Coordinates of C-alpha atoms and ligand atoms in Angstrom, one line a residue:
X1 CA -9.8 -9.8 8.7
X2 CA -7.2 -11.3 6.5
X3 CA -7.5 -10.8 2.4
X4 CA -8.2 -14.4 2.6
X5 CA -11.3 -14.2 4.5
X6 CA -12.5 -11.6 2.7
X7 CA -12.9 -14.1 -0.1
X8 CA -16.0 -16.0 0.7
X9 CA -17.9 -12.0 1.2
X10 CA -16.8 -11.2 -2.4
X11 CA -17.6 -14.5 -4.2
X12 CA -21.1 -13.4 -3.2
X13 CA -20.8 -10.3 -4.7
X14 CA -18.9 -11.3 -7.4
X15 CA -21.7 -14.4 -8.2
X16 CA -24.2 -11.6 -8.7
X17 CA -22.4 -9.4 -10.9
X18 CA -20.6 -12.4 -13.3
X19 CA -23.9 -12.7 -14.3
X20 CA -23.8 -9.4 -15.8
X21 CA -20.4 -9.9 -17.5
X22 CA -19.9 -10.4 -21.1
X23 CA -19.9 -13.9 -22.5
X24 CA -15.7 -13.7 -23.0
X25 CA -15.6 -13.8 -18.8
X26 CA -16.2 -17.6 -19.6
X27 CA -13.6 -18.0 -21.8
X28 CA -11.3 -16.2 -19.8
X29 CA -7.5 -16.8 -20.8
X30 CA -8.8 -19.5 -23.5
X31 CA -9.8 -16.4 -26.1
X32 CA -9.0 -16.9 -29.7
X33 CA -5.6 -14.6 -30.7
X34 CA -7.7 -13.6 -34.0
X35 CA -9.9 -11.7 -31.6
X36 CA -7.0 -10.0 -30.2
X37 CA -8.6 -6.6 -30.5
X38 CA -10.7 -7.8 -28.1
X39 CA -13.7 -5.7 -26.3
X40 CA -15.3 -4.8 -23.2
X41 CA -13.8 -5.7 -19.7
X42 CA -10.9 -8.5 -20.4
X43 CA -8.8 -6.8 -23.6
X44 CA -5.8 -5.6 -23.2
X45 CA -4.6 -3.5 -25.2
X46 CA -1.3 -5.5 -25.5
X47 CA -3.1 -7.6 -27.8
X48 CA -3.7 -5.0 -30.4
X49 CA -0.5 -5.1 -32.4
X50 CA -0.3 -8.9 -33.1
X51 CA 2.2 -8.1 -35.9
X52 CA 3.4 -11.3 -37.9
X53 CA 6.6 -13.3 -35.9
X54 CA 9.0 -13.8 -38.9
X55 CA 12.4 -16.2 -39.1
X56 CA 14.3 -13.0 -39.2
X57 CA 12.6 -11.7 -35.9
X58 CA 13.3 -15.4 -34.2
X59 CA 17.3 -15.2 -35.4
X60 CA 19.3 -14.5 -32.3
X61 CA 17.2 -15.6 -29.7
X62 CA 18.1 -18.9 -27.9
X63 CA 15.2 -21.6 -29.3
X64 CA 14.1 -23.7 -26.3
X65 CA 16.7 -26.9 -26.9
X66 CA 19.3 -24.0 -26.8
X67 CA 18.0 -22.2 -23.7
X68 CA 17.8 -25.6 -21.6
X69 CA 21.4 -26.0 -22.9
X70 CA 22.3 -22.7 -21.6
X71 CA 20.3 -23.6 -18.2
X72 CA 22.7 -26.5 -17.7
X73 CA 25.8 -25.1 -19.2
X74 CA 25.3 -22.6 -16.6
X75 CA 24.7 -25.4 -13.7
X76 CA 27.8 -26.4 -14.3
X77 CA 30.2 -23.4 -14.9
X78 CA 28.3 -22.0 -11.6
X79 CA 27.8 -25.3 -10.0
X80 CA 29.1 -23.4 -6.4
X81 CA 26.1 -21.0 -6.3
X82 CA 23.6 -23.3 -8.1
X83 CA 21.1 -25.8 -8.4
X84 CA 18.9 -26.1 -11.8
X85 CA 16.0 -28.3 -11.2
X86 CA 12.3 -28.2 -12.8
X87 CA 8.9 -27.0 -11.2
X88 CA 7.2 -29.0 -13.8
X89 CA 6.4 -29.2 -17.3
X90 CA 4.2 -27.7 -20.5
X91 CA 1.6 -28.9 -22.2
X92 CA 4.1 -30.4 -25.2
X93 CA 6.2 -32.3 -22.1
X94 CA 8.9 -29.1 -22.1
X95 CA 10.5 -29.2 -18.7
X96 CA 10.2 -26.0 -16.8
X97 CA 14.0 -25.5 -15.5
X98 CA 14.6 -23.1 -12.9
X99 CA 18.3 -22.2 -11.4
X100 CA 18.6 -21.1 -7.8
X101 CA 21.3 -18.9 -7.2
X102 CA 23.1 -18.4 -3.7
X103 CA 25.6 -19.6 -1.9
X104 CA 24.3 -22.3 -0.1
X105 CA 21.6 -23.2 -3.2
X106 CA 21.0 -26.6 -1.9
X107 CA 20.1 -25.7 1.7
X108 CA 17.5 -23.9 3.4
X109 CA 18.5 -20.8 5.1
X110 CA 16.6 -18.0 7.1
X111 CA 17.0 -15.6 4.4
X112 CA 14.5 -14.3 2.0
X113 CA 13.6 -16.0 -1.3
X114 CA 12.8 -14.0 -4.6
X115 CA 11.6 -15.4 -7.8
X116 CA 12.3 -13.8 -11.6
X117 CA 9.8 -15.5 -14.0
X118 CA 9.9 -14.5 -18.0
X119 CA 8.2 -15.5 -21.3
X120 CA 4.8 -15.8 -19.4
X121 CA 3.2 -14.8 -22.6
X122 CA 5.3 -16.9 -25.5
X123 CA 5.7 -13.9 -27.7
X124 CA 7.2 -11.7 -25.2
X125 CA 10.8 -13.5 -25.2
X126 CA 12.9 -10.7 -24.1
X127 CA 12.3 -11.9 -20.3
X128 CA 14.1 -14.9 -20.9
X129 CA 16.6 -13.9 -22.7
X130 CA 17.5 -11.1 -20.0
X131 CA 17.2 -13.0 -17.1
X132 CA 20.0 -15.8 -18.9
X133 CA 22.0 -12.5 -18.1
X134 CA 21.2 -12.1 -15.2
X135 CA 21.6 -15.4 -14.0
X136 CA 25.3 -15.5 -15.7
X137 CA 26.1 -11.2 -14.8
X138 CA 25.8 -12.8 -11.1
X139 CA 28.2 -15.8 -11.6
X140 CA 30.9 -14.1 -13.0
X141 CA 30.6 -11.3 -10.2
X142 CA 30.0 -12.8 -7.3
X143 CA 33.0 -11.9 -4.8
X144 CA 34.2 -9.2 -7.1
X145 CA 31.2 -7.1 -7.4
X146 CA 29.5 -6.1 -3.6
X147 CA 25.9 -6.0 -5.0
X148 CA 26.3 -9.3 -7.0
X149 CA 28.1 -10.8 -3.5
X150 CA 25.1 -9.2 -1.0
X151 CA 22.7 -11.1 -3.6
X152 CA 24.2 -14.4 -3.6
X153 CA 24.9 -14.7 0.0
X154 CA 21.6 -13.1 1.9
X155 CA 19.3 -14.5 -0.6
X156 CA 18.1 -17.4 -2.5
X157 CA 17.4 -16.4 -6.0
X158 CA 15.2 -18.8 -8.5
X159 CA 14.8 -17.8 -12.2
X160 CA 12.7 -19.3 -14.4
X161 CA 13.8 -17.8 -17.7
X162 CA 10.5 -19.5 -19.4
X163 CA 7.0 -20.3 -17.9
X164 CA 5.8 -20.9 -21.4
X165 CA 7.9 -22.5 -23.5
X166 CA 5.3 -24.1 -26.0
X167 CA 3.9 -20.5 -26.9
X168 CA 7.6 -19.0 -27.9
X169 CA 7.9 -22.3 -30.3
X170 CA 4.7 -21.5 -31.5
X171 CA 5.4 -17.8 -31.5
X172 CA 2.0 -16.8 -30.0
X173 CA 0.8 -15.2 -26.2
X174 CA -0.6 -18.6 -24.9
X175 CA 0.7 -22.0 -24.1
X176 CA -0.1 -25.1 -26.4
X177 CA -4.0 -25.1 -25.6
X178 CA -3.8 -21.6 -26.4
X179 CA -4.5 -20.2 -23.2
X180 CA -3.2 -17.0 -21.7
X181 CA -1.6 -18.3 -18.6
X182 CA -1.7 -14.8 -17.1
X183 CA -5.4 -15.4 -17.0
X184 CA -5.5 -19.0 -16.0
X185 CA -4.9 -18.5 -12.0
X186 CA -7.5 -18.2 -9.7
X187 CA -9.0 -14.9 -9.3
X188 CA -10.1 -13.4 -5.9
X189 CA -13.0 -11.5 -7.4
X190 CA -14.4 -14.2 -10.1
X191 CA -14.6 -17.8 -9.3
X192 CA -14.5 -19.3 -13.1
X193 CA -10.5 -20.1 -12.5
X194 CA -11.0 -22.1 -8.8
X195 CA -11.0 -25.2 -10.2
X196 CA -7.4 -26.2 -9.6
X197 CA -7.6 -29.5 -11.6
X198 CA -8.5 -27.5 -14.4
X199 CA -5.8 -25.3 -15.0
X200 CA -2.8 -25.7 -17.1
X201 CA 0.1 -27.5 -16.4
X202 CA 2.5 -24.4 -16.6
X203 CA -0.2 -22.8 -14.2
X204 CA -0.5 -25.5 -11.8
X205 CA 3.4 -26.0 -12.0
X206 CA 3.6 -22.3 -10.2
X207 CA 0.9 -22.8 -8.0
X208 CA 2.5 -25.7 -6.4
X209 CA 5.8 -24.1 -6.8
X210 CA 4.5 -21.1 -4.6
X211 CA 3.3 -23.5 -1.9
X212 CA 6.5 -25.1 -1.7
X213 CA 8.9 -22.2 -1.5
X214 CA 8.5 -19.4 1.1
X215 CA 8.7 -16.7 -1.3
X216 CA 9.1 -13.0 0.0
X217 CA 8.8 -11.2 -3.8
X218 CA 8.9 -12.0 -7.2
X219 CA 8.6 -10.3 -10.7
X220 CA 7.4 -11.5 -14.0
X221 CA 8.6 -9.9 -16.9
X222 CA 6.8 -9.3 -19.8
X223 CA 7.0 -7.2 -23.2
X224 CA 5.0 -4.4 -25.4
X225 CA 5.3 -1.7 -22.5
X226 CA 7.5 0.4 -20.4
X227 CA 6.4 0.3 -16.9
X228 CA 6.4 -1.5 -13.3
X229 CA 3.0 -3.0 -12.5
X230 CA 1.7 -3.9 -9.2
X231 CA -1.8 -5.6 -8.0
X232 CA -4.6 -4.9 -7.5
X233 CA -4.9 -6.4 -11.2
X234 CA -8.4 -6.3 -11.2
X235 CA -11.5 -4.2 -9.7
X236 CA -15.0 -6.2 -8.4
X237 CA -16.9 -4.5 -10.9
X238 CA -14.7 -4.6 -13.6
X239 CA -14.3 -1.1 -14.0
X240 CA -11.0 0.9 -15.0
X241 CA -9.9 2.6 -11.8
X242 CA -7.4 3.0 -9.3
X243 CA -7.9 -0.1 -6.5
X244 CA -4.6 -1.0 -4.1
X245 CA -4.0 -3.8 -2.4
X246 CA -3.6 -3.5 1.2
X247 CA 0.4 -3.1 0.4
X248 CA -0.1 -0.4 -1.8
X249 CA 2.2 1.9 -0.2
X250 CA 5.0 -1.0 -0.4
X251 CA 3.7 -1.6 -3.8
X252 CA 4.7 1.5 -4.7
X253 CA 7.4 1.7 -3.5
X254 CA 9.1 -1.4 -4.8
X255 CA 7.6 -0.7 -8.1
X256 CA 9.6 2.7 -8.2
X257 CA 12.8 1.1 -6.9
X258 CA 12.6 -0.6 -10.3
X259 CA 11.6 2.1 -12.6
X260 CA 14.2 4.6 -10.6
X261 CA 16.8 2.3 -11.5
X262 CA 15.9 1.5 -15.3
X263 CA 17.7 3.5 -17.6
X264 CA 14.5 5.6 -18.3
X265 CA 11.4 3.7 -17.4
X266 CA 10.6 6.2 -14.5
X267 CA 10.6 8.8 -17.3
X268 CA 7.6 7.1 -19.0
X269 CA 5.1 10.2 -20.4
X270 CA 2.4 7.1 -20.1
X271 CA 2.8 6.4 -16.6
X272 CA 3.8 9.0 -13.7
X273 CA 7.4 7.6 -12.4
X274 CA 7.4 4.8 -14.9
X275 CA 5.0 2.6 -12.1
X276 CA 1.2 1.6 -12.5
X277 CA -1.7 -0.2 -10.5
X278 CA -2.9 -3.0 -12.6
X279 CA -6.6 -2.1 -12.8
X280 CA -5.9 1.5 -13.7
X281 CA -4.2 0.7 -16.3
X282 CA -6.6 -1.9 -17.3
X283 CA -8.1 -4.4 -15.0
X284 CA -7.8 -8.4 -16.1
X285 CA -9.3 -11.3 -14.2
X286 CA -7.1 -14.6 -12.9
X287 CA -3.7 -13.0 -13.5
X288 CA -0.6 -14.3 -11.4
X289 CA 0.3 -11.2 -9.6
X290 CA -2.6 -11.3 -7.1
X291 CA -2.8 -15.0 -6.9
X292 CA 1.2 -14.5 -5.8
X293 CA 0.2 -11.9 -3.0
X294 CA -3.1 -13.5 -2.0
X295 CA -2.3 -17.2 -1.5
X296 CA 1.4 -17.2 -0.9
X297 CA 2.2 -14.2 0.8
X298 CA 4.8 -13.1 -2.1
X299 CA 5.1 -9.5 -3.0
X300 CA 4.7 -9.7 -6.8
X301 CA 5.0 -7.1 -9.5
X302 CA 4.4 -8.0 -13.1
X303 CA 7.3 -5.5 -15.0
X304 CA 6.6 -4.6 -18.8
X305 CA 10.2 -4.2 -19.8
X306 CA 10.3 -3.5 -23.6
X307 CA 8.5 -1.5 -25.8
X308 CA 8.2 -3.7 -28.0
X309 CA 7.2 -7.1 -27.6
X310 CA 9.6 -9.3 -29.8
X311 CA 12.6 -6.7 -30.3
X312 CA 15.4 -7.7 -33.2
X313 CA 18.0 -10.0 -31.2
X314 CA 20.4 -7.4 -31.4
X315 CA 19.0 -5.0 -29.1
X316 CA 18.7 -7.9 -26.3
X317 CA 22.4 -6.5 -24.5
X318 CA 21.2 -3.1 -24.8
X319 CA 17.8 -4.2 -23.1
X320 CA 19.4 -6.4 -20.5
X321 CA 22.2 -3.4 -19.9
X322 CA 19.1 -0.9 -18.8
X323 CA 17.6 -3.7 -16.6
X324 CA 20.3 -4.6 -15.1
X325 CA 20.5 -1.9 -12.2
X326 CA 16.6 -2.4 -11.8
X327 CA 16.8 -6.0 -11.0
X328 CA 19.7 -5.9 -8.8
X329 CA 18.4 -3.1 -6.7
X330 CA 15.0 -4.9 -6.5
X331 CA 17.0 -7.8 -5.4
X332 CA 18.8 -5.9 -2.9
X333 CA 15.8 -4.5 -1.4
X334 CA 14.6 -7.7 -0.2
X335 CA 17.7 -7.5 2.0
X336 CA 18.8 -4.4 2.6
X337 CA 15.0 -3.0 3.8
X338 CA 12.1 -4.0 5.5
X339 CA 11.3 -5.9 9.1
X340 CA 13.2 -9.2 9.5
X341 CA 13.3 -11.7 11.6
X342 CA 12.9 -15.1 13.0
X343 CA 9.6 -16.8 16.1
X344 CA 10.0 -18.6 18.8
X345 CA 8.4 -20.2 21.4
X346 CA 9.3 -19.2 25.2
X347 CA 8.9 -22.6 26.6
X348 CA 11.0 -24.7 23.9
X349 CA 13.1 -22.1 22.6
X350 CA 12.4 -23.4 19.2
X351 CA 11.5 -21.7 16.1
X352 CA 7.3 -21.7 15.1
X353 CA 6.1 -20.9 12.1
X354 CA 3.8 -17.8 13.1
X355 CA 2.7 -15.0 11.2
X356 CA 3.5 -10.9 11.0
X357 CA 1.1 -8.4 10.5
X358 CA 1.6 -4.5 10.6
X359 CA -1.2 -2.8 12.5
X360 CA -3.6 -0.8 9.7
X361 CA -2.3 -2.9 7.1
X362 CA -4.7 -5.7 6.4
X363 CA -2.2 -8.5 5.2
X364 CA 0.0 -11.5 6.8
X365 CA 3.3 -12.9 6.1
X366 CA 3.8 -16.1 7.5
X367 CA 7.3 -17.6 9.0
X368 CA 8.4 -20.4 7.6
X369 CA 8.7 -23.4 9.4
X370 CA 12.0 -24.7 9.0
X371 CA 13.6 -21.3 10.6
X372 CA 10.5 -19.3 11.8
X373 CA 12.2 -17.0 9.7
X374 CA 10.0 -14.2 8.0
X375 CA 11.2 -11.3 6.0
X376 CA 8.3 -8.4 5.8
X377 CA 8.9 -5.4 3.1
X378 CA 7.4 -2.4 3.4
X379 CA 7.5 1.2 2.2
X380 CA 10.3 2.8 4.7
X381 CA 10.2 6.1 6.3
X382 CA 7.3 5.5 8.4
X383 CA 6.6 4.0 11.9
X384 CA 5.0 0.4 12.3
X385 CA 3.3 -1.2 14.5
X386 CA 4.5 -5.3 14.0
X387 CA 2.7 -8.3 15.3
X388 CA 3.7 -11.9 16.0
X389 CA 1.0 -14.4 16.3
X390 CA 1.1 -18.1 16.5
X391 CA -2.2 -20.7 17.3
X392 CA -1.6 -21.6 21.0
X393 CA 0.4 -18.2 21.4
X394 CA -0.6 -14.7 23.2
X395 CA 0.8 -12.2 20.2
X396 CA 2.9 -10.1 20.7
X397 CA 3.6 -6.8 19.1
X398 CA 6.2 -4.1 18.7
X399 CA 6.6 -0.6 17.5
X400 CA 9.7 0.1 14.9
X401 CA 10.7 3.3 12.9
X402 CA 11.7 1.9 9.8
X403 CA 14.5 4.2 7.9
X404 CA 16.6 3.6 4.8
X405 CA 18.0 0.2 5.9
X406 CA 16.2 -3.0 6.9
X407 CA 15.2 -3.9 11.1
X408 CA 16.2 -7.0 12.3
X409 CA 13.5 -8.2 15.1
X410 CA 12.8 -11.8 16.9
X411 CA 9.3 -12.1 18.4
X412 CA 9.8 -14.8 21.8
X413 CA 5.8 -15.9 21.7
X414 CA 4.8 -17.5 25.4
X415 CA 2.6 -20.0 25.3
X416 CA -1.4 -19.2 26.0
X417 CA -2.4 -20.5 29.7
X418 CA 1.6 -20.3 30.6
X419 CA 0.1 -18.9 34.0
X420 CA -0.9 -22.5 34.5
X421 CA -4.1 -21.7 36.6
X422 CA -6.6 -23.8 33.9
X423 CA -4.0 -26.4 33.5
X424 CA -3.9 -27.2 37.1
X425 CA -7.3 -27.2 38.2
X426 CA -7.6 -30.3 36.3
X427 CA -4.4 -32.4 37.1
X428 CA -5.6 -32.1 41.0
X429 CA -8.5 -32.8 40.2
X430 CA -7.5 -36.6 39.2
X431 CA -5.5 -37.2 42.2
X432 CA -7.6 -36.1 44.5
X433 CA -11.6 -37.5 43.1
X434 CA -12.1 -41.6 42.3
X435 CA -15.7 -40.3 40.5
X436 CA -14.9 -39.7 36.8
X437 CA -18.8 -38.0 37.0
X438 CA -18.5 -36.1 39.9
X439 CA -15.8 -34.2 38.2
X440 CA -17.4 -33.9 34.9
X441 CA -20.3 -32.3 36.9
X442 CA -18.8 -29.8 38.3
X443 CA -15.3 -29.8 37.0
X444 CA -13.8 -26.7 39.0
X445 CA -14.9 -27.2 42.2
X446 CA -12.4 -26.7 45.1
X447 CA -13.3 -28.5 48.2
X448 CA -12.3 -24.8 50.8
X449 CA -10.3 -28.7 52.5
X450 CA -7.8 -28.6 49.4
X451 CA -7.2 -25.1 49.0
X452 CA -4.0 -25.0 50.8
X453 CA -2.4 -28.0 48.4
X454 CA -4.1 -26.1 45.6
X455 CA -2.2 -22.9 46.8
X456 CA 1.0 -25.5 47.0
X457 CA 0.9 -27.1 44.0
X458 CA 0.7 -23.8 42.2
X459 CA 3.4 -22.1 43.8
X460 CA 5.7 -25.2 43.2
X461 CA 4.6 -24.9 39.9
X462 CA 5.4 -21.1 39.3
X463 CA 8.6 -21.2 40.7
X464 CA 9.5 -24.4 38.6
X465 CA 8.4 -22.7 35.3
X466 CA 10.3 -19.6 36.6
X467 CA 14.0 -21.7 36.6
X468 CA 12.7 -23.4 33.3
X469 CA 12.6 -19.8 31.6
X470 CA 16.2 -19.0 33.0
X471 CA 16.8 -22.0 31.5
X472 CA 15.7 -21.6 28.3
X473 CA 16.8 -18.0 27.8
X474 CA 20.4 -18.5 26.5
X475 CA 19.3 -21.1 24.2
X476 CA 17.3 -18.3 22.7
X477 CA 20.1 -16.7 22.4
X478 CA 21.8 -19.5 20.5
X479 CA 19.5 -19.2 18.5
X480 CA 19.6 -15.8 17.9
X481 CA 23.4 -15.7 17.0
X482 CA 22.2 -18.4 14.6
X483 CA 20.1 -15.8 13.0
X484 CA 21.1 -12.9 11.1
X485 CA 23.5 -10.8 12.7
X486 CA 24.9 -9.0 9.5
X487 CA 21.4 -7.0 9.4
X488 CA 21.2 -3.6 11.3
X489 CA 19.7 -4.1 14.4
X490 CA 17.8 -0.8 15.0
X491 CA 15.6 -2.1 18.1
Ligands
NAG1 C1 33.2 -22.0 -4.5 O1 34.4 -22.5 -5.0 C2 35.5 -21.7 -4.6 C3 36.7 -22.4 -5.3 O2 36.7 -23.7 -5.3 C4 35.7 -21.6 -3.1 O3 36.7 -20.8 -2.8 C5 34.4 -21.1 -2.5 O4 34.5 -21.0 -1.2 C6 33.2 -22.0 -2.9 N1 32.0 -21.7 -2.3 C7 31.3 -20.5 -2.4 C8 30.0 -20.5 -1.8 O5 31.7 -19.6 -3.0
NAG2 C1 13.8 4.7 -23.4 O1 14.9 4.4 -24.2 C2 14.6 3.6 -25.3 C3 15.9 3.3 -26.1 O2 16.7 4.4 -26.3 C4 13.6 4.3 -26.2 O3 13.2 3.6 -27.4 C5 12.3 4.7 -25.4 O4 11.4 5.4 -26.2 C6 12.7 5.4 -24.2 N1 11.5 5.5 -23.3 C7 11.3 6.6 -22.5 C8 10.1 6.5 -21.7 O5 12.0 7.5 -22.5
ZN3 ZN1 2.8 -10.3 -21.3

């Protein structure tokens, strides 16, 4: 059973114990910043210290006119590995620029896709102001630098430095209507967010985004905490404890790829190896790190990367400088680790956009369908069991031992009834009856007459689909050479 379908099962649930839930489930993500302190099953303690956002605080961070400058200064100067375009826009008509990085930025490629998003919460700027870095640190060392050159070339990489730029001009958590948009996305637990036409336009703007793009993994970053979050964000009865996603292992493990890599995140007193499950920490309801996993098949972790929440400008380089190797390596993981791969059909050699599953682990990622490409992370060191399946296709499944470095594996799926036996049965059937009823009657009846040019046809048939697959075999591996032949193939 796919998350997905578990859905409809826990609504149910869910319906009974929302009833139960204090009044500010309701409200959820449109609470009033005064009652920051907030109580009971939806505070955070984030929202405690709302300490006062001065003009000396705001000096020497970009304002929004200045960061969409910088967004297209960039464009330009890096117009070879670019594209800057906009998902969207606020609630105060702010245009939501993204910039894609890699080396074919306007194309679509079999590679994986990550996305960075920052200043989800309008007074946690550092995000944005890091990820600028980021976006420019890969610029000026691409084809100099071999982690900046692995990034730009087996990768597309979009950064949106600000999903809420109305709330950093106002200098509060929410957008313009006040709400917290890390509250505003559907929530797989309670129902109150599902009303799409409802939610805010920064909110819907990702949502759509999500759909568009076949993202593999993203991170949000946020401020007021040292540590690498990962879903489940939430628990079904709103209790504090422990609950992991199906990926939990992977979850972990690309959480601690990031806090190993911080300057001293993974040293965190708070939090064992600088990582945390949401809900342990403390559970929240319509967040965007399980909408990411659930409904777009992106491996999302939401990373508190400051202690504080609006730092003095001057620390910024310092902050960006013990990011830096996190993000990289996270961005390298996509590539270097993990199952990947491209689907094809046997009988058209063309690429299908199936899904992959790992046996035991109760989650799909789904190919795309311009490539049939899909790129599958998991936790390595272990032994998997993959499957390939496609509507119209028998699945198809292989066992891998997944090491250090990534697996490169193509799944050929042959079409269900390729035998040919139900297909035929039919098809003789209209040559040899002029009685439309008869057959509908009894539509698989062989006259014992017929059986010989039964036999026949079927042979005639077999052997021609036998030189079709020769046929088709070395466009597969056309195909193939296509694909990507840099990865280590280890099967
Ligand atoms: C970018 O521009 C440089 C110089 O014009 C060129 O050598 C390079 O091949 C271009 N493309 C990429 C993807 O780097
Ligand atoms: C990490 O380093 C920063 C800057 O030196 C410091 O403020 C913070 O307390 C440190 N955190 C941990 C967990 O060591
Ligand atoms: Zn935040």
């Amino acid at each position: 059973m796919g998350i997905s379908h578990l859905q409809p099962v826990l609504l149910l649930l869910m319906l009974r114990a929302l009833a139960s839930l204090p009044t500010q489930a309701a409200a959820r993500g449109g609470h009033d910043p005064s009652d920051d302190g907030a109580h009971g099953p939806f505070s955070r303690k984030l929202l405690e210290d709302k300490p006062q956002i001065t003009e000396e605080m705001v000096r020497g961070y970009m304002s929004n006119t200045e960061l969409e400058t910088a967004v297209h200064a960039f464009g330009s100067r890096c117009s070879n590995i670019s594209r800057v375009y906009s998902i969207g826009k606020s609630v105060n008509h702010f245009p939501l620029w993204v910039i894609e990085i890699s080396d074919k930025p306007r194309q679509r490629e079999s590679e994986p896709a990550f996305k960075f998003i920052g200043n989800v919460h309008g007074d946690e700027p550092v995000g944005r102001e890091v990820l600028m870095h980021l976006a420019n640190w890969l610029c000026d060392n691409y084809l100099k630098d071999s982690l900046a050159t692995l990034i730009v070339e087996n990768m597309h990489l979009h950064i949106l430095p600000t999903m809420n730029p109305d709330g950093f001009a106002l200098r509060w958590r929410g957008n313009a209507n006040n709400i917290d948009l890390n509250r505003d996305f559907p929530d797989q637990f309670f129902p109150v967010n599902n009303d799409i036409d409802y939610r805010q336009p920064e909110t819907r703007a990702i949502m759509n985004w999500v759909k568009q793009e076949h993202f593999t993994a993203s991170a949000s970053l946020h401020g007021g905490a040292l540590v690498a979050n990962y879903p489940w964000d939430g628990t079904r009865d709103t209790s504090k404890h422990y609950y992991g996603c199906p990926d939990d292992k992977t979850f972990q493990h690309m959480a601690s790829v990031y806090s190993r890599s911080h300057y001293n995140m993974s040293l965190s007193k708070e939090f064992e190896g600088g990582i945390t499950n949401g809900a342990f920490w403390y559970p929240i309801y319509g967040g965007m790190q399980d909408w990411n996993y659930i409904h777009g098949g992106c491996f999302e972790l939401t990373l508190e990367i400051s202690d504080t929440k609006w730092p003095k400008a001057d620390e910024l380089p310092i902050i960006w400088e013990h990011n830096r190797m996190s993000m990289l390596n996270l961005l390298a993981s996509l590539i270097k680790s993990g199952v990947h791969g491209r689907i094809f059909a046997a009988d058209t050699g063309r690429p299908v956009p199936g899904s992959v599953m790992i046996k035991g682990i109760d989650s799909k990622v789904s190919a795309s369908s311009t490539f049939g490409d899909y790129h599958r992370i998991v936790a390595p060191g272990e032994t998997y069991e993959v499957v390939a399946s496609m509507r119209g296709f028998r699945q198809k499944s292989t066992r891998i031992r997944l090491e250090q470095e990534a697996v490169s594996l193509d799944f050929i799926l042959d079409p269900d009834g390729a035998d040919g036996q139900t297909k035929l049965l039919p098809r003789s059937n209209d040559r040899g009856c002029r009685c439309d009823n008869d057959n509908a009657a009894k539509p698989f009846h062989v006259h014992e007459a017929h059986l010989w040019l039964y036999l026949l046809i079927v042979s005639v048939l077999l052997a021609l689909y036998v030189v079709f697959k020769r046929k088709t075999v070395p466009r597969l591996l056309a195909y193939r050479h296509s694909s990507s032949l840099r990865r280590p193939v280890a099967v």
